[in-house]
Amino acid sequence: MGVLSLADRAADVALVEGLAVDDQLAAVAFVRRFQSAVFGLAVSITRDTGLAEDVSQEVFVRAWRAAGSYDRRKASVLTWLLTITRNAAIDVVRTRRPIAVEDELLDALILGTLSGSDVEDVTLLRVESDLARARLRLLPPEQARAVVLAVIGGCTASEVSSRENIPLGTAKTRIRNGLIKLRAAMKEEETSD
Amino acid sequence: MTDVHPDDGQLLALALDEADGGSRDSTLQHLTSCHRCRGEYDALSATVEQTLAAAPSVEPSPGFDARVLGAMGLDPTGPVKVSERSRRVRPGRHRWQLVAASVAAGLAVGVGGSYAVSQLDDTPQQSTLAEDRSLLETPDGDRVGSVTRTLMDGEPVYVVTVTTGPVGMNYLCLLRLEDGKQIEVADWVLHSERGETWVIDVPAQDVSELVMVANGGAGPVWSTARL
């Protein structure tokens, strides 16, 4: 498992800094570098590629507006961008319609998230994704599923309860306990670096 | 500071962005002055954020980057320039209200290895993607989707995206090989009028065409893509 190199992190930050001053080359590189990650999360939450593309476009516009206030000490560029994505996607989906809890699509999401890496080149995106997936695989399967559904699928605890056919309280407990274990794994990574 | 601490469920709901208005406001108010709860919330929230990177990467449709740059007021094919941010057109949230037809991601259950759409190569060069993408067309020349060759877990796959078609129809997906033979790779049902996407393994042999045959293979040929 790799660690986040300073060079990779600096490269991403440089793109954001370029975006903040309207550097056209930086903007092009920024969008092309992150579009798959942004769109992937957007489609995971919306389960609708047309809507996901619209959300993704809005995410990049929001990032462009906020580039000047990006703080590298708080989060990596990928995490910052995906947080914007999750907020935007959930915002849109929950104001437009109830989220359909299609078994096949959510099964696919869980499978896709908990399986191996999905990019060929060794980049910061790949390392961050690998780390996040590796942490999820440390969880008991039922907790990992609940966390994936809630965090990456954008499902409410009630929807997780319905999808997993478990009481609401159990769904909340699985999500929360899963997140607590993930947090512990992150701390362990920090201390071992 | 309010006297009552929010319970675990309220903090979790806030971290997952699913708290309703009243609960959200009161919890946020509490967090402004309670360091203990604030610390717990921050930890949950940071964990949620750092888990997002596990989401599968999926390549958007061709031209997406150009549309984004256009929304920023930038021309991706134009000369490099530094423009004034204030001069740009900034679409508002109402843009989302205008979305009409869309395509839903789907699941394939096929022969010889097929996957749910979720994990595509995120190669940043659009030209590379364009070269590997073929149109899926009906015999009448109507475009009904596309087939893109990409990588999943380092293995070559075809991503078959159907953007329109008769809902409920059962399709047999065939790959025609350069040597004239053909292999059946999947049997799919189109569940949504908005379309679906499937992923199939690329065989070892050279492939010339992907064919979708209606009625589970009983015919007629519904669409083809030259690969």
XYZ file of C-alpha atoms in Angstrom:
420
model
C 0.000 0.000 0.000
C 1.430 3.300 -1.005
C 1.384 6.534 0.874
C 0.465 9.938 -0.413
C 3.611 11.443 -1.824
C 4.313 15.113 -1.361
C 4.959 15.422 -5.080
C 1.553 14.028 -5.993
C -0.207 16.145 -3.420
C 1.669 19.222 -4.588
C 0.677 18.505 -8.190
C -3.002 18.426 -7.276
C -2.711 21.534 -5.149
C -0.925 23.320 -7.979
C -3.884 22.581 -10.237
C -6.268 24.089 -7.701
C -4.043 27.114 -7.349
C -4.039 27.468 -11.114
C -7.809 27.147 -11.128
C -8.039 29.905 -8.546
C -6.258 32.350 -10.845
C -8.169 31.211 -13.935
C -5.226 29.499 -15.566
C -6.804 27.757 -18.528
C -4.312 24.907 -18.780
C -4.677 24.169 -15.084
C -8.463 24.177 -15.422
C -8.351 21.704 -18.300
C -5.947 19.418 -16.442
C -7.994 19.704 -13.258
C -11.244 18.685 -14.912
C -9.709 15.808 -16.855
C -7.836 14.540 -13.818
C -10.832 14.412 -11.520
C -13.839 13.990 -13.793
C -14.029 10.199 -13.442
C -13.848 10.339 -9.669
C -16.458 13.089 -9.452
C -18.782 11.476 -11.963
C -18.342 8.064 -10.338
C -19.501 9.343 -6.972
C -22.279 11.406 -8.524
C -23.657 8.417 -10.408
C -23.331 6.242 -7.290
C -25.641 8.615 -5.435
C -28.041 9.587 -8.205
C -28.048 6.223 -10.028
C -28.781 8.273 -13.116
C -25.939 9.143 -15.463
C -27.709 12.085 -17.061
C -28.401 13.678 -13.718
C -24.925 12.721 -12.515
C -23.314 14.597 -15.386
C -25.299 17.681 -14.549
C -24.331 17.383 -10.901
C -20.705 16.805 -11.854
C -20.649 19.896 -14.009
C -22.046 21.926 -11.145
C -19.410 20.437 -8.829
C -16.582 21.655 -11.030
C -18.132 25.086 -11.286
C -18.466 25.191 -7.489
C -14.854 24.063 -7.124
C -13.737 26.762 -9.530
C -15.601 29.374 -7.501
C -14.162 28.057 -4.236
C -10.642 27.260 -5.449
C -9.228 30.332 -3.774
C -10.392 29.141 -0.380
C -9.140 25.563 -0.677
C -7.025 24.680 2.357
C -4.548 21.889 1.737
C -4.156 21.319 5.473
C -7.785 20.263 5.841
C -8.126 17.751 3.057
C -6.574 16.438 -0.116
C -7.895 17.888 -3.352
C -9.713 14.646 -4.098
C -11.419 14.567 -0.715
C -12.340 18.240 -1.020
C -13.821 17.720 -4.455
C -15.688 14.539 -3.530
C -17.167 16.234 -0.485
C -18.558 18.922 -2.758
C -19.827 16.162 -5.038
C -21.601 14.261 -2.281
C -23.278 17.385 -0.973
C -24.379 18.456 -4.440
C -25.655 15.032 -5.451
C -27.599 14.478 -2.238
C -28.982 17.976 -2.439
C -30.321 17.367 -5.924
C -31.608 13.852 -5.405
C -33.438 14.580 -2.184
C -35.149 17.661 -3.570
C -36.130 15.982 -6.817
C -37.479 12.624 -5.794
C -37.166 9.862 -3.251
C -34.082 7.759 -3.849
C -35.015 4.483 -5.417
C -33.418 1.637 -3.529
C -32.845 -0.702 -6.465
C -31.317 -3.924 -5.237
C -29.256 -4.580 -8.344
C -27.792 -1.099 -8.557
C -26.887 -0.971 -4.896
C -25.439 -4.462 -5.024
C -23.337 -3.258 -7.931
C -22.226 -0.228 -5.977
C -21.198 -2.299 -2.977
C -19.365 -4.766 -5.183
C -17.634 -2.024 -7.132
C -16.578 -0.148 -4.033
C -15.307 -3.057 -2.015
C -13.458 -4.675 -4.899
C -9.993 -3.732 -6.129
C -8.707 -0.509 -7.608
C -10.100 0.740 -10.897
C -7.331 2.714 -12.475
C -4.157 1.592 -14.133
C -1.683 4.325 -13.406
C -0.081 4.917 -10.045
C -1.411 8.304 -9.122
C -2.523 10.045 -6.020
C -6.114 9.259 -6.949
C -5.279 5.585 -7.108
C -3.487 5.654 -3.765
C -6.278 7.476 -2.006
C -8.884 5.180 -3.482
C -6.891 2.111 -2.558
C -6.469 3.321 0.999
C -10.158 4.074 1.376
C -11.171 0.695 -0.034
C -8.626 -1.154 2.057
C -10.069 0.428 5.181
C -13.574 -0.597 4.173
C -12.452 -4.163 3.679
C -11.222 -4.222 7.275
C -14.796 -3.868 8.492
C -17.197 -6.716 9.130
C -19.108 -7.157 5.854
C -22.428 -5.957 7.249
C -20.810 -2.743 8.510
C -18.937 -2.215 5.260
C -22.159 -2.579 3.286
C -23.977 -0.135 5.539
C -21.174 2.427 5.294
C -20.937 2.121 1.514
C -24.686 2.538 1.131
C -24.804 5.542 3.453
C -21.608 7.339 2.478
C -21.072 6.482 -1.182
C -24.620 5.535 -2.144
C -26.077 8.552 -0.370
C -28.748 6.399 1.282
C -30.369 7.575 4.478
C -30.241 5.301 7.510
C -33.878 4.519 6.851
C -33.050 3.472 3.303
C -30.168 1.353 4.534
C -32.582 -0.265 6.962
C -35.019 -1.008 4.160
C -32.337 -2.157 1.744
C -30.647 -4.460 4.241
C -33.929 -5.573 5.818
C -32.803 -4.642 9.308
C -34.316 -2.391 11.993
C -33.529 1.317 11.701
C -31.582 1.276 14.952
C -29.432 -1.578 13.700
C -28.737 0.300 10.474
C -27.622 3.375 12.395
C -25.450 1.283 14.683
C -23.768 -0.471 11.762
C -23.044 2.812 10.016
C -21.762 4.497 13.147
C -19.656 1.570 14.335
C -18.266 1.205 10.835
C -17.274 4.846 10.736
C -15.676 4.623 14.169
C -13.578 1.659 13.029
C -12.613 3.481 9.862
C -11.526 6.432 11.957
C -9.380 4.171 14.090
C -7.777 2.727 10.968
C -6.996 6.226 9.727
C -5.353 7.128 13.014
C -3.283 3.985 12.829
C -2.114 4.963 9.347
C -1.175 8.416 10.589
C 0.899 7.073 13.445
C 2.654 4.523 11.248
C 3.684 7.118 8.623
C -24.782 26.124 25.161
C -27.959 24.060 25.128
C -28.057 21.641 28.055
C -29.057 18.533 26.157
C -26.333 16.895 24.123
C -27.392 15.481 20.772
C -27.476 11.709 20.731
C -25.278 9.542 18.541
C -27.979 9.283 15.915
C -28.309 13.034 15.587
C -24.574 13.508 15.155
C -24.489 10.702 12.629
C -27.402 12.193 10.706
C -25.647 15.529 10.583
C -22.378 13.983 9.425
C -24.230 12.099 6.687
C -26.158 15.216 5.674
C -29.525 13.633 6.385
C -30.626 15.626 9.441
C -33.882 17.460 8.950
C -34.208 21.202 9.398
C -35.125 21.473 13.083
C -32.752 18.801 14.314
C -30.004 20.116 12.088
C -30.289 23.659 13.352
C -30.388 22.722 17.012
C -27.471 20.308 16.664
C -25.376 22.853 14.801
C -26.176 25.409 17.465
C -25.050 22.992 20.155
C -21.814 22.247 18.348
C -20.795 25.880 18.393
C -20.239 25.703 22.128
C -19.763 22.048 23.092
C -16.221 20.916 22.402
C -16.907 17.294 23.243
C -19.764 16.931 20.783
C -17.919 19.056 18.257
C -14.958 16.721 18.410
C -17.144 13.672 17.926
C -18.960 15.272 15.023
C -15.731 16.405 13.367
C -14.341 12.880 13.621
C -17.457 11.364 12.039
C -17.577 13.994 9.342
C -13.892 13.632 8.477
C -14.289 9.861 8.266
C -17.216 10.213 5.891
C -15.199 12.569 3.713
C -12.126 10.373 3.610
C -14.196 7.336 2.696
C -15.561 8.989 -0.433
C -12.378 8.163 -2.346
C -13.500 4.524 -2.305
C -16.300 5.348 -4.739
C -15.882 3.671 -8.118
C -14.536 5.922 -10.870
C -16.712 6.158 -13.948
C -15.855 8.022 -17.123
C -18.516 10.563 -18.105
C -19.698 10.827 -21.685
C -17.384 12.229 -24.366
C -17.198 15.996 -24.336
C -17.981 16.311 -20.653
C -14.767 18.194 -19.952
C -15.495 20.651 -22.739
C -18.967 21.282 -21.339
C -17.546 21.926 -17.885
C -14.929 24.290 -19.213
C -17.604 26.014 -21.253
C -19.651 26.493 -18.084
C -16.594 28.151 -16.588
C -16.315 30.412 -19.594
C -13.198 28.661 -20.855
C -12.600 27.266 -24.312
C -10.647 24.007 -23.987
C -9.497 24.252 -27.603
C -8.596 27.911 -27.467
C -5.322 29.623 -26.622
C -4.091 29.620 -23.055
C -5.203 32.736 -21.334
C -5.786 34.220 -17.933
C -9.159 35.840 -17.858
C -11.005 37.867 -15.303
C -13.138 35.657 -13.111
C -15.836 38.287 -12.865
C -16.459 38.237 -16.592
C -17.516 34.620 -16.684
C -20.992 33.222 -16.979
C -21.885 31.287 -13.866
C -24.912 29.054 -14.170
C -27.118 28.912 -11.146
C -28.746 25.973 -9.435
C -31.789 26.217 -11.693
C -29.630 24.584 -14.347
C -30.434 21.258 -12.714
C -34.130 21.796 -13.197
C -33.636 21.599 -16.928
C -32.377 18.046 -17.001
C -34.597 15.874 -19.150
C -33.705 12.455 -20.456
C -30.980 10.578 -18.684
C -29.314 7.238 -18.576
C -29.363 4.941 -15.606
C -26.479 2.733 -14.684
C -27.386 -0.936 -14.733
C -26.187 -4.413 -14.090
C -25.115 -7.100 -16.460
C -25.342 -10.787 -15.811
C -23.576 -12.385 -18.690
C -21.425 -15.196 -19.851
C -17.676 -15.205 -19.587
C -17.457 -12.423 -17.060
C -19.561 -9.332 -16.936
C -19.826 -6.632 -14.331
C -21.985 -3.896 -13.036
C -20.976 -0.550 -14.418
C -18.803 1.146 -11.870
C -15.137 0.879 -12.500
C -13.752 2.469 -15.601
C -10.345 3.625 -16.562
C -9.987 7.293 -15.669
C -7.401 8.060 -18.296
C -7.463 11.832 -18.524
C -6.818 12.116 -22.253
C -10.138 12.463 -23.989
C -8.634 11.663 -27.374
C -7.696 8.224 -26.128
C -11.229 7.605 -25.029
C -12.659 8.827 -28.285
C -10.458 6.407 -30.223
C -11.743 3.484 -28.177
C -15.400 4.359 -28.418
C -17.729 3.012 -31.112
C -21.302 3.953 -31.788
C -24.040 1.408 -31.291
C -26.471 1.854 -34.167
C -29.646 0.217 -35.416
C -29.836 -1.097 -38.985
C -31.647 2.165 -39.818
C -28.678 4.180 -38.624
C -30.239 5.434 -35.397
C -27.693 5.883 -32.622
C -28.846 3.949 -29.572
C -25.665 3.874 -27.522
C -21.949 3.260 -27.564
C -19.304 0.657 -26.836
C -16.079 1.762 -25.192
C -13.016 -0.371 -24.693
C -11.305 0.425 -21.419
C -9.646 -1.243 -18.441
C -11.105 -2.657 -15.254
C -8.725 -4.008 -12.663
C -6.086 -3.951 -15.377
C -8.127 -6.195 -17.657
C -9.627 -4.974 -20.952
C -13.403 -4.670 -20.980
C -16.086 -3.306 -23.220
C -18.497 -0.847 -21.625
C -21.776 -1.114 -23.477
C -24.059 1.856 -22.938
C -27.573 1.826 -24.336
C -29.142 5.257 -24.223
C -32.514 4.381 -25.688
C -34.430 1.274 -26.570
C -37.612 -0.708 -25.977
C -38.034 -1.304 -22.256
C -38.458 -4.916 -21.270
C -36.799 -6.246 -24.393
C -34.396 -9.119 -23.846
C -31.149 -8.791 -25.813
C -28.552 -11.363 -26.620
C -25.143 -9.724 -26.911
C -22.791 -11.313 -29.428
C -19.203 -10.570 -30.330
C -18.294 -11.267 -33.937
C -14.673 -12.235 -34.309
C -12.272 -11.402 -37.113
C -12.134 -15.058 -38.090
C -15.856 -15.070 -38.803
C -16.921 -16.879 -35.652
C -19.141 -15.331 -33.043
C -19.515 -15.815 -29.315
C -22.441 -15.129 -27.040
C -21.289 -12.992 -24.143
C -24.369 -11.806 -22.291
C -28.129 -11.835 -22.102
C -29.610 -8.539 -20.973
C -32.967 -6.940 -20.329
C -33.389 -3.198 -20.725
C -35.189 -2.186 -17.545
C -35.450 1.550 -18.061
C -36.360 3.752 -20.980
C -33.474 5.952 -19.876
C -31.071 3.205 -20.867
C -28.517 1.091 -19.086
C -24.827 0.291 -19.075
C -23.126 -3.077 -18.965
C -19.541 -4.239 -18.848
C -18.181 -7.361 -20.538
C -14.744 -8.904 -20.736
C -12.772 -8.524 -23.949
C -11.971 -11.985 -25.323
C -8.488 -13.029 -26.360
C -9.479 -13.195 -30.048
C -9.688 -10.146 -32.304
C -13.216 -8.754 -32.305
C -14.774 -6.972 -35.254
C -18.287 -6.202 -34.101
C -20.645 -6.209 -31.130
C -24.193 -7.205 -31.982
C -27.350 -6.903 -29.903
C -30.044 -9.317 -31.023
C -33.616 -8.741 -29.850
C -35.920 -11.338 -28.329
C -33.119 -13.078 -26.511
C -31.316 -13.932 -29.711
C -34.381 -14.959 -31.708
C -33.929 -11.782 -33.712
C -33.967 -9.434 -35.411
C -30.610 -7.701 -34.944
C -31.434 -4.576 -32.957
C -28.103 -2.782 -33.082
C -24.426 -3.213 -33.897
C -21.144 -1.466 -33.156
C -17.999 -1.808 -35.231
C -15.078 -2.371 -32.870
